mmCIF file with all atom_site columns, C-alpha atoms in Angstrom:
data_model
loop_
_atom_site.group_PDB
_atom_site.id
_atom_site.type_symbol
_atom_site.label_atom_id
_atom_site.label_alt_id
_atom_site.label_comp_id
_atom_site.label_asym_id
_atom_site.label_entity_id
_atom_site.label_seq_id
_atom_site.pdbx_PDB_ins_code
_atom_site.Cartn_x
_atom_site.Cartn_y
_atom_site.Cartn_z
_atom_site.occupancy
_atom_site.B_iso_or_equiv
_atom_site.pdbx_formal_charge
_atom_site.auth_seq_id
_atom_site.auth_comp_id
_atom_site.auth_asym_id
_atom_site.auth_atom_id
_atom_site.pdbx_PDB_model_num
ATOM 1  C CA . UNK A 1 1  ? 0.000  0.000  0.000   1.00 59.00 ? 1  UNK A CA 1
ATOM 2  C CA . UNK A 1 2  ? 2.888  2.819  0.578   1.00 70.00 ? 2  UNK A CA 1
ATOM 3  C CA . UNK A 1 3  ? 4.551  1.939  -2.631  1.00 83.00 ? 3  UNK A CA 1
ATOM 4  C CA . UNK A 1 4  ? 2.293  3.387  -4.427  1.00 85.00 ? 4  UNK A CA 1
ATOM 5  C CA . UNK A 1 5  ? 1.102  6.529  -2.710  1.00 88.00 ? 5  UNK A CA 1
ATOM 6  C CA . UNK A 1 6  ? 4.581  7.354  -2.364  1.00 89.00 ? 6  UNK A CA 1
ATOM 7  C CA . UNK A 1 7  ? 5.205  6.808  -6.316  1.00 89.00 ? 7  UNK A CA 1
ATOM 8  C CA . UNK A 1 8  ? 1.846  8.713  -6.485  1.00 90.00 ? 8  UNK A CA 1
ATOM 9  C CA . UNK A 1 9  ? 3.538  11.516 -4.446  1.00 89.00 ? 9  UNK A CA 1
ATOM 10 C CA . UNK A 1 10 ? 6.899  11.813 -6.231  1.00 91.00 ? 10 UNK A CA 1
ATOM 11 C CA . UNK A 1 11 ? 4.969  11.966 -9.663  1.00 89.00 ? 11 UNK A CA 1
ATOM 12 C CA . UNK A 1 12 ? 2.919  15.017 -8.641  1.00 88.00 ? 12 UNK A CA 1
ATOM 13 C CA . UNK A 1 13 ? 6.130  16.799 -7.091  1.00 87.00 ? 13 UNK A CA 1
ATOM 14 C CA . UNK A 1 14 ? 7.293  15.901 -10.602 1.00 86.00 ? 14 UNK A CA 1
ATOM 15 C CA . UNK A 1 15 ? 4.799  17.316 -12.215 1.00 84.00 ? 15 UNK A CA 1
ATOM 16 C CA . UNK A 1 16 ? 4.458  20.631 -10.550 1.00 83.00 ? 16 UNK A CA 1
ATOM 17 C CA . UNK A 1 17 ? 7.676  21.343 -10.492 1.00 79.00 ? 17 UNK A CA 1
ATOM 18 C CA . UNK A 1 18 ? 7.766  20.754 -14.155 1.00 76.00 ? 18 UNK A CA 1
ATOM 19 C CA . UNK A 1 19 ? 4.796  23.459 -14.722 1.00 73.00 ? 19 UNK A CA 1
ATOM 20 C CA . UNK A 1 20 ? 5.723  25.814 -12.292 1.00 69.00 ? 20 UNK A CA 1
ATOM 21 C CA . UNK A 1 21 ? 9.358  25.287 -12.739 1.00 64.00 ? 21 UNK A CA 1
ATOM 22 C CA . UNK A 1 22 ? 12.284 24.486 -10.411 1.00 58.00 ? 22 UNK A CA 1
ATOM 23 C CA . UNK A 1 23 ? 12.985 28.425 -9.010  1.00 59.00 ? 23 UNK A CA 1
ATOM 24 C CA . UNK A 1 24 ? 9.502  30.601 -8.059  1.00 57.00 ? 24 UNK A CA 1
ATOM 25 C CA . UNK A 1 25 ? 9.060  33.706 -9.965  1.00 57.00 ? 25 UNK A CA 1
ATOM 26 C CA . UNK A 1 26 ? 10.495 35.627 -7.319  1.00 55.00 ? 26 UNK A CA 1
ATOM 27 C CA . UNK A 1 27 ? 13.855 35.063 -8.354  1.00 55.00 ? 27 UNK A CA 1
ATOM 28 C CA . UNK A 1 28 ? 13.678 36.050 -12.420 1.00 56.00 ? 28 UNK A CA 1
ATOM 29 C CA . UNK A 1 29 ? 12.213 39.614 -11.316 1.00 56.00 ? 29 UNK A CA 1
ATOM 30 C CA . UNK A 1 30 ? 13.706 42.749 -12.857 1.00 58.00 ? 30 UNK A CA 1
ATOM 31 C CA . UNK A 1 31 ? 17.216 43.372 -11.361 1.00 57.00 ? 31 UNK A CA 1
ATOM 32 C CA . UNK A 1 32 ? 17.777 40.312 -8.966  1.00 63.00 ? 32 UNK A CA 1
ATOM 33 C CA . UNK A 1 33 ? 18.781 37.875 -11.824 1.00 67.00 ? 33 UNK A CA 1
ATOM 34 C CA . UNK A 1 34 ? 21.259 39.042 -14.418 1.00 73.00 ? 34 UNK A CA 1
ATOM 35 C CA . UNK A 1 35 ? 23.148 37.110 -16.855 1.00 78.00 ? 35 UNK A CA 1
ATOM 36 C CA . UNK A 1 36 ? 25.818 39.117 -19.604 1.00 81.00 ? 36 UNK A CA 1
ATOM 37 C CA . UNK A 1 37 ? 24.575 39.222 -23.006 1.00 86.00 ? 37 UNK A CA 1
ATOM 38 C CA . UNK A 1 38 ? 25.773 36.341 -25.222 1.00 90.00 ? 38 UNK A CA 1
ATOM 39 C CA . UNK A 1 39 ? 29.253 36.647 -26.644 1.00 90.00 ? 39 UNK A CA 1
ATOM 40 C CA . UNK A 1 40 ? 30.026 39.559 -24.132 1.00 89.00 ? 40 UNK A CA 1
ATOM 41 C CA . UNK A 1 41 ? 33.463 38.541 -22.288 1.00 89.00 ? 41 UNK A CA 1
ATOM 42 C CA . UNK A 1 42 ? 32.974 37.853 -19.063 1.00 87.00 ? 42 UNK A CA 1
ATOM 43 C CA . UNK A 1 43 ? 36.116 38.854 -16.566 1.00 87.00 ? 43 UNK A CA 1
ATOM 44 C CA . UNK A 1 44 ? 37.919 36.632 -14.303 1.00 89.00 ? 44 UNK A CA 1
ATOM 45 C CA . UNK A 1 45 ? 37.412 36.568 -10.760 1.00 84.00 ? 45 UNK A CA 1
ATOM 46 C CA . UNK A 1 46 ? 40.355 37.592 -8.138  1.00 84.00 ? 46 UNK A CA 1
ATOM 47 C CA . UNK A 1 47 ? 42.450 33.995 -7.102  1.00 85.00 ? 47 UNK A CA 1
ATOM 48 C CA . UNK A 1 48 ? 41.473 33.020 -3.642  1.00 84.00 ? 48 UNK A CA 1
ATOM 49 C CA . UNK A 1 49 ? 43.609 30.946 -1.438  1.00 85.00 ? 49 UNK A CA 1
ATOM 50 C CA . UNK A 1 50 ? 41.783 30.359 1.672   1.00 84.00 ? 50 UNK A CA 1
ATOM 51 C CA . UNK A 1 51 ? 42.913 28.233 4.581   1.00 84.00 ? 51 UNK A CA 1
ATOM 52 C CA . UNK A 1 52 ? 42.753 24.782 3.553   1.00 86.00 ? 52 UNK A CA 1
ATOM 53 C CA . UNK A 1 53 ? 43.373 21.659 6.101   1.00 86.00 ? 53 UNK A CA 1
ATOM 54 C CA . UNK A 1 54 ? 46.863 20.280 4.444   1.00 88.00 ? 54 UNK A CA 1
ATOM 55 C CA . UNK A 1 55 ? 46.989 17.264 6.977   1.00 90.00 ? 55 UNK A CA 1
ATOM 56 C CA . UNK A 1 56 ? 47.250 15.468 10.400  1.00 89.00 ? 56 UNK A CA 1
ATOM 57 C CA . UNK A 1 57 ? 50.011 14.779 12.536  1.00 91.00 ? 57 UNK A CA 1
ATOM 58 C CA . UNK A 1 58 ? 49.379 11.280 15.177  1.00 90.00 ? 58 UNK A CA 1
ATOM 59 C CA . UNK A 1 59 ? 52.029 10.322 17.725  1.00 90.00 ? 59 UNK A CA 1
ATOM 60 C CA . UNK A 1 60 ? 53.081 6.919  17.656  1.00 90.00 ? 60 UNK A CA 1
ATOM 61 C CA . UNK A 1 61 ? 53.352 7.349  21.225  1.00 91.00 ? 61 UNK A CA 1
ATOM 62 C CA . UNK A 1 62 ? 49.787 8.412  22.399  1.00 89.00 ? 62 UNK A CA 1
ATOM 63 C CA . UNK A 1 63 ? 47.332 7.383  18.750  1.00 86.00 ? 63 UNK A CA 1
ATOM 64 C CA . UNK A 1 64 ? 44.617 10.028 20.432  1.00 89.00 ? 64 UNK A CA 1
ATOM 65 C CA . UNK A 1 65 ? 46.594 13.053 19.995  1.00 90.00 ? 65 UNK A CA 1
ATOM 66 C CA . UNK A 1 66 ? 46.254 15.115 16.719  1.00 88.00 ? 66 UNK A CA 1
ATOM 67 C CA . UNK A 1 67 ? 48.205 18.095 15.230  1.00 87.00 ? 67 UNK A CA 1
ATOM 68 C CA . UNK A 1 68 ? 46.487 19.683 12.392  1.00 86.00 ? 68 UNK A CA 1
ATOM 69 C CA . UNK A 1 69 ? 48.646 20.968 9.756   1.00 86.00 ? 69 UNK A CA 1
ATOM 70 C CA . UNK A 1 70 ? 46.781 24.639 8.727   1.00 85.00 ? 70 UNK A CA 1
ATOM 71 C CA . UNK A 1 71 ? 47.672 26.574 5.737   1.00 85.00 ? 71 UNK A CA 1
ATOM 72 C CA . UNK A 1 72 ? 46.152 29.999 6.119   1.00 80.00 ? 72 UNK A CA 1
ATOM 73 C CA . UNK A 1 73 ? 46.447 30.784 2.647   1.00 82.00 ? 73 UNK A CA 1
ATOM 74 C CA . UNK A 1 74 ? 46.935 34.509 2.198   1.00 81.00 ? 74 UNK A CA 1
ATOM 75 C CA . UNK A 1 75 ? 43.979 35.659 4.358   1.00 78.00 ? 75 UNK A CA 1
ATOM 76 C CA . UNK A 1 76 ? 44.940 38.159 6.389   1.00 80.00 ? 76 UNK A CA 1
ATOM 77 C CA . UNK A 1 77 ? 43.025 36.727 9.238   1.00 79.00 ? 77 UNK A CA 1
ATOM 78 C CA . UNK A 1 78 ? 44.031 37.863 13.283  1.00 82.00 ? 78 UNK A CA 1
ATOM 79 C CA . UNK A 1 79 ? 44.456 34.944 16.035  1.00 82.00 ? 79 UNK A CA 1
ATOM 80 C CA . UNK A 1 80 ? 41.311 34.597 17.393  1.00 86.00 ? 80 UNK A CA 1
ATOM 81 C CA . UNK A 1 81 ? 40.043 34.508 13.366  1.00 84.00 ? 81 UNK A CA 1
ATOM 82 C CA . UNK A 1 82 ? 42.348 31.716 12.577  1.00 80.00 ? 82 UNK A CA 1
ATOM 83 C CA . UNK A 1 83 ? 41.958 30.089 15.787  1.00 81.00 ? 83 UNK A CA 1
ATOM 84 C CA . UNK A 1 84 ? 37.838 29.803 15.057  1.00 84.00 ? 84 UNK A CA 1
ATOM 85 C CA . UNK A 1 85 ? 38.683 28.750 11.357  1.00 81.00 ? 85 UNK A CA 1
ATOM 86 C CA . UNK A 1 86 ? 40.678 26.161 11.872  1.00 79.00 ? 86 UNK A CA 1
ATOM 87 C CA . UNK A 1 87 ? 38.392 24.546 14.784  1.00 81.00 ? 87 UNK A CA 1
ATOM 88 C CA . UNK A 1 88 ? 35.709 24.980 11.782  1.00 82.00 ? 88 UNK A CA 1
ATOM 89 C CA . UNK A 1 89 ? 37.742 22.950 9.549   1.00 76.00 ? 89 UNK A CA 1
#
């Protein structure tokens, strides 16, 4: 009995999001969505280098204690930044 209410289900989300379309309305108005006209260049964006996780350090002698090897890239990030990035990655 689920099988096919829930094939029922996924049809109709299907099917509406084929009529209405996958993004609502909202997002096409005037001056929120803009794409370059064709065969205009479009420019390069800066290079970014962010702090990236390069890789982990265990001691043979106690296998529960980590050092994380941090590259912090060329952000110019203070301590207490870097300190709250690197827990993040």
């Amino acid at each position: 009995m689920k099988t096919p209410l829930i094939s029922f289900i996924t049809f109709l989300a299907f099917l509406i999001t084929m009529v209405t379309g996958p993004y609502p309305a909202a997002c096409f108005a005037e001056g929120d969505f803009r794409l370059p006209a064709p065969g205009v260049m479009v420019a390069l964006s800066p290079p970014e280098d962010p702090p990236l996780l390069k890789g982990i350090k265990v001691h043979a002698e106690d296998p529960f204690r980590f050092d994380f090897i941090l590259d912090k890239g060329d952000s110019e990030l203070s301590a207490d930044e870097l300190k709250d990035e690197s827990s993040r990655l």
